Tab-separated table of C-alpha atoms and ligand atoms in Angstrom:
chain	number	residue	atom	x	y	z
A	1	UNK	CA	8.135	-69.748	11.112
A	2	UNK	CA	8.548	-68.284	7.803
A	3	UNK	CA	5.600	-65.472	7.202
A	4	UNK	CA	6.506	-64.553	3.625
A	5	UNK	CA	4.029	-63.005	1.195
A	6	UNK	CA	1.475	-62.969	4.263
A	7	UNK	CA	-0.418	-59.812	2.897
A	8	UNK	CA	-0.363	-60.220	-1.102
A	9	UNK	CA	-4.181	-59.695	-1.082
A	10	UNK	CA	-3.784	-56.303	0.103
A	11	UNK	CA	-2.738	-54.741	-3.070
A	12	UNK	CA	-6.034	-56.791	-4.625
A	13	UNK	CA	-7.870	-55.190	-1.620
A	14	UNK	CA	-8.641	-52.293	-3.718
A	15	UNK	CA	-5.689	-49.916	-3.141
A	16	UNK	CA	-4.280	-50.068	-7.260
A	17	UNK	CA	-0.679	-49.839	-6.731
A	18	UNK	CA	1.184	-46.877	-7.675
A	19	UNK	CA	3.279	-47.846	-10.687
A	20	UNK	CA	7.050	-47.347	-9.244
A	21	UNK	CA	10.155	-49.026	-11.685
A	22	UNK	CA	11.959	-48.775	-9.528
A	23	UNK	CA	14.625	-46.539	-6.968
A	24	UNK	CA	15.867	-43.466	-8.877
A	25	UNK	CA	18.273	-42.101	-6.428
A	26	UNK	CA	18.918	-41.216	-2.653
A	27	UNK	CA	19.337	-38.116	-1.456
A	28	UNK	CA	21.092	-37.527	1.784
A	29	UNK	CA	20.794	-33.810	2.835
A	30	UNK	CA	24.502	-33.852	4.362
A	31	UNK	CA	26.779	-30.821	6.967
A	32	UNK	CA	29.596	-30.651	3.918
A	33	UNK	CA	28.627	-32.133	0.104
A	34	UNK	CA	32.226	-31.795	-0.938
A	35	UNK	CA	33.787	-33.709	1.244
A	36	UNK	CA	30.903	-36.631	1.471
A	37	UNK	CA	31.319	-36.673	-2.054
A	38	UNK	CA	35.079	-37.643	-1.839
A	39	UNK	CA	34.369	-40.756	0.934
A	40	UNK	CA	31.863	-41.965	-1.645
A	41	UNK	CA	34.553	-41.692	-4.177
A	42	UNK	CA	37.134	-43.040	-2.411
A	43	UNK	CA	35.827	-45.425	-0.328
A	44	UNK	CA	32.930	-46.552	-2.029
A	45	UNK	CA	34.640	-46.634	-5.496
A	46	UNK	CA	31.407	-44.114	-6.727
A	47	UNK	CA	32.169	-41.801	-9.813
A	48	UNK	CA	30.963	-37.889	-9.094
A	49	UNK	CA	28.492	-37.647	-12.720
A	50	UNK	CA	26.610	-34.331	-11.848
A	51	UNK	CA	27.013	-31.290	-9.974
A	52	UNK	CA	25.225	-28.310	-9.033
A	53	UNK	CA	25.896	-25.176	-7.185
A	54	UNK	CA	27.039	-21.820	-7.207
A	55	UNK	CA	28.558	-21.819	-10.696
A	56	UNK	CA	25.589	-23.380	-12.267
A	57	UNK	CA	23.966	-20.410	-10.584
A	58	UNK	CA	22.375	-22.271	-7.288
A	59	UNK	CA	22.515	-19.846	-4.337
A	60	UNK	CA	20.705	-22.030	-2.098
A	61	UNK	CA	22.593	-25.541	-2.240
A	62	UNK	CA	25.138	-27.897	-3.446
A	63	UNK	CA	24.592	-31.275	-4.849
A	64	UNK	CA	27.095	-33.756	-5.926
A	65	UNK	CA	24.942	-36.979	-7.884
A	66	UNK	CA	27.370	-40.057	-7.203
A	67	UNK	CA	27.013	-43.007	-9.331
A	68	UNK	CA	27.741	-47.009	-8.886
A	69	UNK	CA	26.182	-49.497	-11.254
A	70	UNK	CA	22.738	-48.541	-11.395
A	71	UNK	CA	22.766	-46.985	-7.584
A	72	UNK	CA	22.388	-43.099	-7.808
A	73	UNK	CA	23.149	-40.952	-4.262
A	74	UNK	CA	22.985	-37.325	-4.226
A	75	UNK	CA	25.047	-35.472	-1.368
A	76	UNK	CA	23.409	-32.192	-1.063
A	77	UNK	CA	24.782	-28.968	1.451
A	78	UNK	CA	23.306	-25.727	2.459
A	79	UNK	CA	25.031	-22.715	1.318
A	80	UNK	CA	23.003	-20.571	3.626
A	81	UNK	CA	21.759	-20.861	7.020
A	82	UNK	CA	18.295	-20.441	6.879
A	83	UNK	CA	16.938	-23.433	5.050
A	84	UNK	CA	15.466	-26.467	5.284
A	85	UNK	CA	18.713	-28.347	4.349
A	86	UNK	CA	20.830	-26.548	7.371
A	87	UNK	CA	17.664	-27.586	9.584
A	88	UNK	CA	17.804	-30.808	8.399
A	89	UNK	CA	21.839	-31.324	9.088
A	90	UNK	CA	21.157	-29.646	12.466
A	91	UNK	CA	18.342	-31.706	13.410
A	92	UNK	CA	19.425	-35.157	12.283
A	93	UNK	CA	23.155	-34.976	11.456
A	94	UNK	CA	23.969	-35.992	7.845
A	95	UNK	CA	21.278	-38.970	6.769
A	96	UNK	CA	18.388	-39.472	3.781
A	97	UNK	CA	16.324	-36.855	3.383
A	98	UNK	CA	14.725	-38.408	0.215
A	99	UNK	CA	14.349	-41.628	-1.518
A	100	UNK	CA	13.679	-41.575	-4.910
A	101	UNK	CA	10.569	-43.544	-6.889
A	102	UNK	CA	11.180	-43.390	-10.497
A	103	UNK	CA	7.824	-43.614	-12.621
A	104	UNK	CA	6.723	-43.504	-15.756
A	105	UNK	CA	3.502	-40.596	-14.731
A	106	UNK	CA	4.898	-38.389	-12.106
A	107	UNK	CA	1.376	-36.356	-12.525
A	108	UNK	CA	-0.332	-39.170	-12.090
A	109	UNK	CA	1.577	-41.000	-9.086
A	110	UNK	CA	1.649	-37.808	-7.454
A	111	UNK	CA	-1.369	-36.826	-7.462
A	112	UNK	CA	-2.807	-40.694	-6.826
A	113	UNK	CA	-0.264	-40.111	-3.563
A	114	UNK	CA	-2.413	-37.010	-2.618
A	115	UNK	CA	-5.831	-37.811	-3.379
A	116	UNK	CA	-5.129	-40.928	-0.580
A	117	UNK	CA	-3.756	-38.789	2.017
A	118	UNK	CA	0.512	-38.294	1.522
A	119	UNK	CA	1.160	-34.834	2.891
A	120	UNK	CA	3.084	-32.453	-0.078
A	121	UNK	CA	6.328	-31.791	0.888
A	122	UNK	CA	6.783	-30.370	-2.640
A	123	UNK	CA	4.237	-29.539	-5.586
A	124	UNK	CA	4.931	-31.464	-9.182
A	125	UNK	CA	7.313	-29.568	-11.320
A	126	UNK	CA	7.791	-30.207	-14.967
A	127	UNK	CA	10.389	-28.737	-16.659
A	128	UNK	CA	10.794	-29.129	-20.595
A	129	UNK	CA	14.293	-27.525	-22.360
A	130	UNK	CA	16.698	-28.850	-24.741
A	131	UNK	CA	17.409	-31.926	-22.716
A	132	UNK	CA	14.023	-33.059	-22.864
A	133	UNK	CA	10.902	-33.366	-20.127
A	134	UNK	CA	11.232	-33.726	-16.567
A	135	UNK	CA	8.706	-34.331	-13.825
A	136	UNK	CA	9.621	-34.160	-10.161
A	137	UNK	CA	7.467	-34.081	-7.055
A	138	UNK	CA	7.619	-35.175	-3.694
A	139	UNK	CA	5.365	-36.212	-0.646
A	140	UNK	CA	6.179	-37.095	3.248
A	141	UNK	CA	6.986	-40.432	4.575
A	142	UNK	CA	8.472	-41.247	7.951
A	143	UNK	CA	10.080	-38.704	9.758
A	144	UNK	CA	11.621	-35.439	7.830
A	145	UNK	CA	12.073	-38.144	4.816
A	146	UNK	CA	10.369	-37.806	1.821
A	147	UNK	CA	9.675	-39.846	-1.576
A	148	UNK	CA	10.275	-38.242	-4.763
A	149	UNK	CA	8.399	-39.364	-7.939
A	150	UNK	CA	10.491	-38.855	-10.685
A	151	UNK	CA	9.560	-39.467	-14.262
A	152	UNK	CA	13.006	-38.886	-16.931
A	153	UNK	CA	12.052	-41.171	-19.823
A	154	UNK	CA	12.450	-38.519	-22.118
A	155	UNK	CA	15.205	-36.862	-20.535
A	156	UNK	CA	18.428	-37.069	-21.533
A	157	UNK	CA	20.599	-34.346	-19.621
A	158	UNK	CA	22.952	-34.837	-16.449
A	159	UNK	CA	21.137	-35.984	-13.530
A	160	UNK	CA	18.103	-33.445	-13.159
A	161	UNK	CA	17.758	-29.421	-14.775
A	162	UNK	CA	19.726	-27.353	-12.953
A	163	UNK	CA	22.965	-29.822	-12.899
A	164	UNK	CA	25.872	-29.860	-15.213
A	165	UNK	CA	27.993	-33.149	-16.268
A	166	UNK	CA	31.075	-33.552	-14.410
A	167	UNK	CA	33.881	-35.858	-15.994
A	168	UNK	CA	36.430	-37.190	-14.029
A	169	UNK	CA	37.131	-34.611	-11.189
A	170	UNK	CA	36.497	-37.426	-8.464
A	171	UNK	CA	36.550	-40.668	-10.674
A	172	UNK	CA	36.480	-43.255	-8.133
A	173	UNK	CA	37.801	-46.779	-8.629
A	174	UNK	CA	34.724	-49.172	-8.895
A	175	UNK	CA	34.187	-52.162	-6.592
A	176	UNK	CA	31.062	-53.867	-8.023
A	177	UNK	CA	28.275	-51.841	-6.180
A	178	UNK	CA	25.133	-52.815	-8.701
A	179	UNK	CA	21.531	-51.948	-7.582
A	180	UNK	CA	19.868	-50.860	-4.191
A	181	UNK	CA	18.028	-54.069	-2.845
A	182	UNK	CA	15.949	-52.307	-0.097
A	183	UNK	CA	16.131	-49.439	2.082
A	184	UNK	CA	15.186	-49.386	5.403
A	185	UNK	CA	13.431	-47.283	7.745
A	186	UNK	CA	13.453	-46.839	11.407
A	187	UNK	CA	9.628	-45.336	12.897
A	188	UNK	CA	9.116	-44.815	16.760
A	189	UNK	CA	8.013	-47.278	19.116
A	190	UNK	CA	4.387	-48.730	18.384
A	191	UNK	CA	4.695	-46.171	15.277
A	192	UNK	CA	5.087	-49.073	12.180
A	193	UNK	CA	2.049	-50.519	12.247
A	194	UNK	CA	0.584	-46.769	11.498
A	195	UNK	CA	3.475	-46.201	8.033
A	196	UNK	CA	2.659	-49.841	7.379
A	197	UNK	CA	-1.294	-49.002	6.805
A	198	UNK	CA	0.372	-45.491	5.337
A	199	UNK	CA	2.385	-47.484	2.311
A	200	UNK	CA	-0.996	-49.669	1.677
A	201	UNK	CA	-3.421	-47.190	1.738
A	202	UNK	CA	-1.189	-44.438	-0.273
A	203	UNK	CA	1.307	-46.485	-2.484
A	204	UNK	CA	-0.762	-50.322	-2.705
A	205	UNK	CA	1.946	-51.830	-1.397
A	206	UNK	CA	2.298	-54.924	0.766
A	207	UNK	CA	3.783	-56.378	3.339
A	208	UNK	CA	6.279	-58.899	1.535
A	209	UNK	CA	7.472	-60.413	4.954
A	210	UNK	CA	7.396	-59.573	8.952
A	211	UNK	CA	9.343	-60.310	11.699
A	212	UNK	CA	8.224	-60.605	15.283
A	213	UNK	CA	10.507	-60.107	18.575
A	214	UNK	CA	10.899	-63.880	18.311
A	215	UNK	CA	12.762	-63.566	15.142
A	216	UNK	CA	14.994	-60.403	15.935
A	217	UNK	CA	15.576	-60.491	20.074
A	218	UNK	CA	18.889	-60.845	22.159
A	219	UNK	CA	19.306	-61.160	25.377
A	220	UNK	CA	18.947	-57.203	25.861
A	221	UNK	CA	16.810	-55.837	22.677
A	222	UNK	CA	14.398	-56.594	20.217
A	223	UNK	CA	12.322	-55.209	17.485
A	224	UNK	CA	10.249	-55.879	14.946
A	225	UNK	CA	9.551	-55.492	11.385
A	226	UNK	CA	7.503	-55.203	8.491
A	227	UNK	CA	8.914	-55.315	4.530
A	228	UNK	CA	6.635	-53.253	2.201
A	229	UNK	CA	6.935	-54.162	-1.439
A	230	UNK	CA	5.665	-52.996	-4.642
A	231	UNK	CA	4.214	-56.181	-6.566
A	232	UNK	CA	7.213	-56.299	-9.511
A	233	UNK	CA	9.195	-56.111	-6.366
A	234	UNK	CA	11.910	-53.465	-7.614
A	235	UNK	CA	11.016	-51.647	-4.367
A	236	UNK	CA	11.526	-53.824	-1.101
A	237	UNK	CA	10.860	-51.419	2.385
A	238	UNK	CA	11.129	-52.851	5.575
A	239	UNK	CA	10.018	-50.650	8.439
A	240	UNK	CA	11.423	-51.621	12.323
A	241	UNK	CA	10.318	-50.391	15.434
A	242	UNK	CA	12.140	-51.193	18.692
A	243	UNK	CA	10.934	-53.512	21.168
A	244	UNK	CA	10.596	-53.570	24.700
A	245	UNK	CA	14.237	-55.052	26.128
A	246	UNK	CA	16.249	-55.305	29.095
A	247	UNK	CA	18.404	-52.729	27.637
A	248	UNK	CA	18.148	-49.812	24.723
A	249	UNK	CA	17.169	-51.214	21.128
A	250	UNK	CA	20.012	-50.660	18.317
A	251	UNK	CA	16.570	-48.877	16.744
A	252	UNK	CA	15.871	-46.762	20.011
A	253	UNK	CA	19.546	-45.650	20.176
A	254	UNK	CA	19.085	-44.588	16.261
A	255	UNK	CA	16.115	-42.569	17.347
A	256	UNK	CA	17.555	-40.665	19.863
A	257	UNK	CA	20.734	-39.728	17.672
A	258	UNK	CA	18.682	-38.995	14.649
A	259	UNK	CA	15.520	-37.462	16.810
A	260	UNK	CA	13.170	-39.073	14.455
A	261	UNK	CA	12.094	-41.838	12.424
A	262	UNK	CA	14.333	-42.362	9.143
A	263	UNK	CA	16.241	-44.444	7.110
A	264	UNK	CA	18.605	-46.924	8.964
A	265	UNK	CA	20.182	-48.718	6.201
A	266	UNK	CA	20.622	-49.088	2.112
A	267	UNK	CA	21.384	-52.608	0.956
A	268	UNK	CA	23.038	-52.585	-2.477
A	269	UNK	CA	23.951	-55.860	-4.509
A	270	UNK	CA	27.193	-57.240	-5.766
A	271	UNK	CA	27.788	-60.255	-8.255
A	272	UNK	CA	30.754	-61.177	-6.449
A	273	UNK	CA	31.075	-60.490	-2.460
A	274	UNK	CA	34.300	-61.364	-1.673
A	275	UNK	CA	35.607	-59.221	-4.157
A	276	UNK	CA	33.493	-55.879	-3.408
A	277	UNK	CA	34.287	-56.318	0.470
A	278	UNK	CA	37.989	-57.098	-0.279
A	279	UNK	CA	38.254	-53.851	-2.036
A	280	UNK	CA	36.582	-51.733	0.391
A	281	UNK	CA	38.250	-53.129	3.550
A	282	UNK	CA	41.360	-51.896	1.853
A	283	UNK	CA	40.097	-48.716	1.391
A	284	UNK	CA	39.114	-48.087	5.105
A	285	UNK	CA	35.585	-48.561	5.108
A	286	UNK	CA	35.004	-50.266	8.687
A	287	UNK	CA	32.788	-53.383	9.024
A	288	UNK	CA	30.565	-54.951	11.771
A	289	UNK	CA	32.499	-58.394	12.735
A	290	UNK	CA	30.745	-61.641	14.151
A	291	UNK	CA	33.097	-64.144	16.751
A	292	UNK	CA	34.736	-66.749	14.590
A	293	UNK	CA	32.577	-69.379	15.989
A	294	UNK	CA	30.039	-67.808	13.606
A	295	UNK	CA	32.114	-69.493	10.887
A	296	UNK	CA	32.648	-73.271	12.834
A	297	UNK	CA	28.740	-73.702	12.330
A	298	UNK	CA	28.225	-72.445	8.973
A	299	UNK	CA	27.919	-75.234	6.701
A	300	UNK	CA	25.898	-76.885	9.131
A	301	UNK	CA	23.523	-74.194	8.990
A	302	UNK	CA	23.359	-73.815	5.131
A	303	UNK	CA	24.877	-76.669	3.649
A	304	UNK	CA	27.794	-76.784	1.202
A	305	UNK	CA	28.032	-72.680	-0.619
A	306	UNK	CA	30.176	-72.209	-3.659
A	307	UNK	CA	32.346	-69.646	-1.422
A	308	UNK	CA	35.382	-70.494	0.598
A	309	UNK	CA	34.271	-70.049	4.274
A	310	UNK	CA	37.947	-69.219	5.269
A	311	UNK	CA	37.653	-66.538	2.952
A	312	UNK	CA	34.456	-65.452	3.926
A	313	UNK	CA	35.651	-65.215	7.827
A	314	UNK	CA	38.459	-63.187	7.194
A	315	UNK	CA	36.209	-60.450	5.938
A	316	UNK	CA	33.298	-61.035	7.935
A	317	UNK	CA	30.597	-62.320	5.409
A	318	UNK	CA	27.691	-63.690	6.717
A	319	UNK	CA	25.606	-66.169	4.823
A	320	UNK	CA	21.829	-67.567	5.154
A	321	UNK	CA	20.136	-69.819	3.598
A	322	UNK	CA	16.326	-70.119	2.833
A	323	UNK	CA	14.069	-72.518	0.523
A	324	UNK	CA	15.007	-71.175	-2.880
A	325	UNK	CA	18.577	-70.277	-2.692
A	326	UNK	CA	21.065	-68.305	0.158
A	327	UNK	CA	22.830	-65.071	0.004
A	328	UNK	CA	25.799	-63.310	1.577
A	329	UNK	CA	25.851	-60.106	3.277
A	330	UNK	CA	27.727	-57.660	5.819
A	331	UNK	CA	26.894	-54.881	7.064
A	332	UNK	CA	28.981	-51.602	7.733
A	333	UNK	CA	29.434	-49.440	10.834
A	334	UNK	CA	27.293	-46.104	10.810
A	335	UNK	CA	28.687	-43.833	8.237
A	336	UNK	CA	27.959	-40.683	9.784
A	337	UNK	CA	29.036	-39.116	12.760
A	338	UNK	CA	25.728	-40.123	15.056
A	339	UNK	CA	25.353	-44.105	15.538
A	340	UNK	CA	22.476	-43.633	12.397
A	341	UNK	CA	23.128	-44.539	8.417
A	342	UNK	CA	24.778	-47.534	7.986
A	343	UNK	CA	25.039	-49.689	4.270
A	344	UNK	CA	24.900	-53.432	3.908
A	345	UNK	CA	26.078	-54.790	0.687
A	346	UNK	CA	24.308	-58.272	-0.373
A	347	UNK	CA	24.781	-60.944	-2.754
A	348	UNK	CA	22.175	-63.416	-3.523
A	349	UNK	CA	22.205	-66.471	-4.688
A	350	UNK	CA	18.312	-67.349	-4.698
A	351	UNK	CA	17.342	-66.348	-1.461
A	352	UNK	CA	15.002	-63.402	-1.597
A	353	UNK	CA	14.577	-62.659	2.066
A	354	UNK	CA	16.832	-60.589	4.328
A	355	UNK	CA	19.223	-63.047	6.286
A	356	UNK	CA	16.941	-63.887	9.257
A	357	UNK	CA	19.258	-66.663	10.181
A	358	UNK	CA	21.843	-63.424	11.120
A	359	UNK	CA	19.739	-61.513	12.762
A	360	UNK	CA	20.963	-63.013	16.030
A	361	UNK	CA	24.875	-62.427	15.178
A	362	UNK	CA	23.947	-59.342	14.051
A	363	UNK	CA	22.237	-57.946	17.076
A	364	UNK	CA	24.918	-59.512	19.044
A	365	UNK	CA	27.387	-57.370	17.124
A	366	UNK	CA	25.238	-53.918	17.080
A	367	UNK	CA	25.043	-54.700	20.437
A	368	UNK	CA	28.960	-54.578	21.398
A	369	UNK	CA	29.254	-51.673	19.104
A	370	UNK	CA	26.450	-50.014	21.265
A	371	UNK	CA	28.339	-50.896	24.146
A	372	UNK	CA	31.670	-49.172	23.488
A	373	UNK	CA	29.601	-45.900	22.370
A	374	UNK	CA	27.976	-46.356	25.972
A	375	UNK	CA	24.290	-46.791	24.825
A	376	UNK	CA	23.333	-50.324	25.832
B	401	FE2	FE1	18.951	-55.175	5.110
């Protein structure tokens, strides 16, 4: 059963929304900035833009801003022990610490955020200078994570104050990376129905579509999930828990290698699949694989696609379709050194859900990946 758009009325509930455009930028708070920031480059094909540190006169930390299309990552390092970026790389390994909302009233999304509840992780700044006007604050989510509401309409310098311009000192080689799609968090067991009720209640957002154990189970582990959406729907959040199983969840084993709830996975579009993947198998970046037999069923399952499945098998594309359209997608291994972040690069073709039809090949694979690190 399909239970899209179940909870629309919840934003006409009485929660007004808190106007979001869209995702700004990810930060991931990361054990060495420099050499994340090359992997991006390299593998991902993202150009370095900004950069601050000690010679912009940062003591604290290093941030390298990483840009792809629209998709903005910042790789950020402590330069001394005692702060909450070393705590954060000790705690969790590399990951997200923030994702960023951009908005057109930072003072007033912010402050909407904390008259409902959101916990401060830090106060609004605003910072005018010869670049313009800046506005940057930031409240808890799940976990150590945190959302950012940043508001740069009239800004016009390199990244955020406090970073310098950087031309081509890492220029990496794009592969068609265009816009994040969703980003997705992983909350403790019986913990998403609470950050559900926490993204209504603070943001007036809704839940866009669920899944139930029947949707996403194997054999050995199941979970569930909840999307949260803004109503434009630039902002697309689905939030998994694990579910009892015979064996350990894929989310459970996250949890206990990132010792918290947190983001699992960024999706970011492509216009053209088969190229993007092509280019970033060659470059090393390692994929999940399905059996072949995956392929043997396919047009069965979605009918005739305008993509050669041979093609599409050698590189391990899945495919789903749904009533208005289908889309591709795969879905790397973890990029960091715990079994945590991974990235799943999508194409769609007029499908706006999430490739339910995979889920079970999917789980299959995380499974056998699980297996060989010894957690199933
Ligand atoms: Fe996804």
């Amino acid at each position: 059963m399909v239970k899209e758009i179940v909870e629309r009325q919840a934003a006409a509930s009485g929660v007004e929304e808190i106007q979001v455009d869209g995702f700004d930028h990810v930060e991931f708070y990361v054990g060495n900035a420099l050499q994340a920031s090359y992997y991006y480059s390299r593998g991902f094909g993202f150009d370095l833009v900004a950069y601050k540190g000690l010679e912009t006169g940062d003591r604290e930390q290093v941030s390298y801003v990483m840009k792809q299309g629209s998709v903005q990552m910042v790789l950020t390092g402590a330069l001394t022990p005692e702060s909450e970026i070393a705590d954060h790389a000790h705690k969790h390994g590399d990951g997200v610490k923030a994702i960023g909302f951009r908005v057109r009233d930072a003072k007033k999304a912010f402050e909407t955020a904390i008259e409902r509840g959101a916990r401060v992780h830090k106060e609004l700044e605003e910072h005018e200078d010869e670049n313009g006007r800046f506005l940057c604050g930031s409240v808890y989510t799940y976990g150590d994570t945190i959302h950012k509401f940043i508001e740069r309409q009239d800004y016009n310098g390199p990244f955020a104050p406090g970073f310098k311009s950087v031309e081509k000192k890492c220029e990496g080689t794009p592969v068609g990376l265009m816009s994040i799609d969703h980003i997705v968090g992983n909350v403790e067991v019986e913990k998403m129905e609470y950050w559900v009720d926490y993204y209504k209640k603070v943001f007036g957002f809704y839940v866009y579509q669920y899944f139930d154990k029947d949707d996403i189970s194997t054999q050995y582990s199941a979970l569930v999930s909840k999307v949260m959406a803004n109503k434009s729907g630039t902002i697309k959040m689905p939030i998994n828990e694990p579910s009892e199983g015979l064996r350990k969840s894929q989310i459970q084993e996250y949890l206990d290698y990132y010792t918290a709830g947190g983001v699992q996975h960024i999706a970011i579009t492509t216009r053209d699949i088969i190229k993007t993947v092509g280019e970033l198998h060659k470059r090393g970046v390692e994929f999940l694989t399905v059996p072949q037999s995956y392929y043997d069923s396919l047009t069965e399952r979605v009918g005739e696609i305008d993509e050669d499945i041979e093609e599409l098998a050698k590189l391990g594309i899945l495919v789903d379709r749904e009533s208005g359209g289908y889309l591709l997608q795969i879905f790397t291994k973890p990029v960091e050194d715990r079994p945590t972040l991974f990235f799943e690069i999508i194409q769609r073709k007029g499908a706006k859900g999430f490739g339910k039809g995979n889920f079970q090949a999917l789980f299959e694979s995380i499974e056998r990946e699980q297996a060989v690190r010894g957690n199933l």
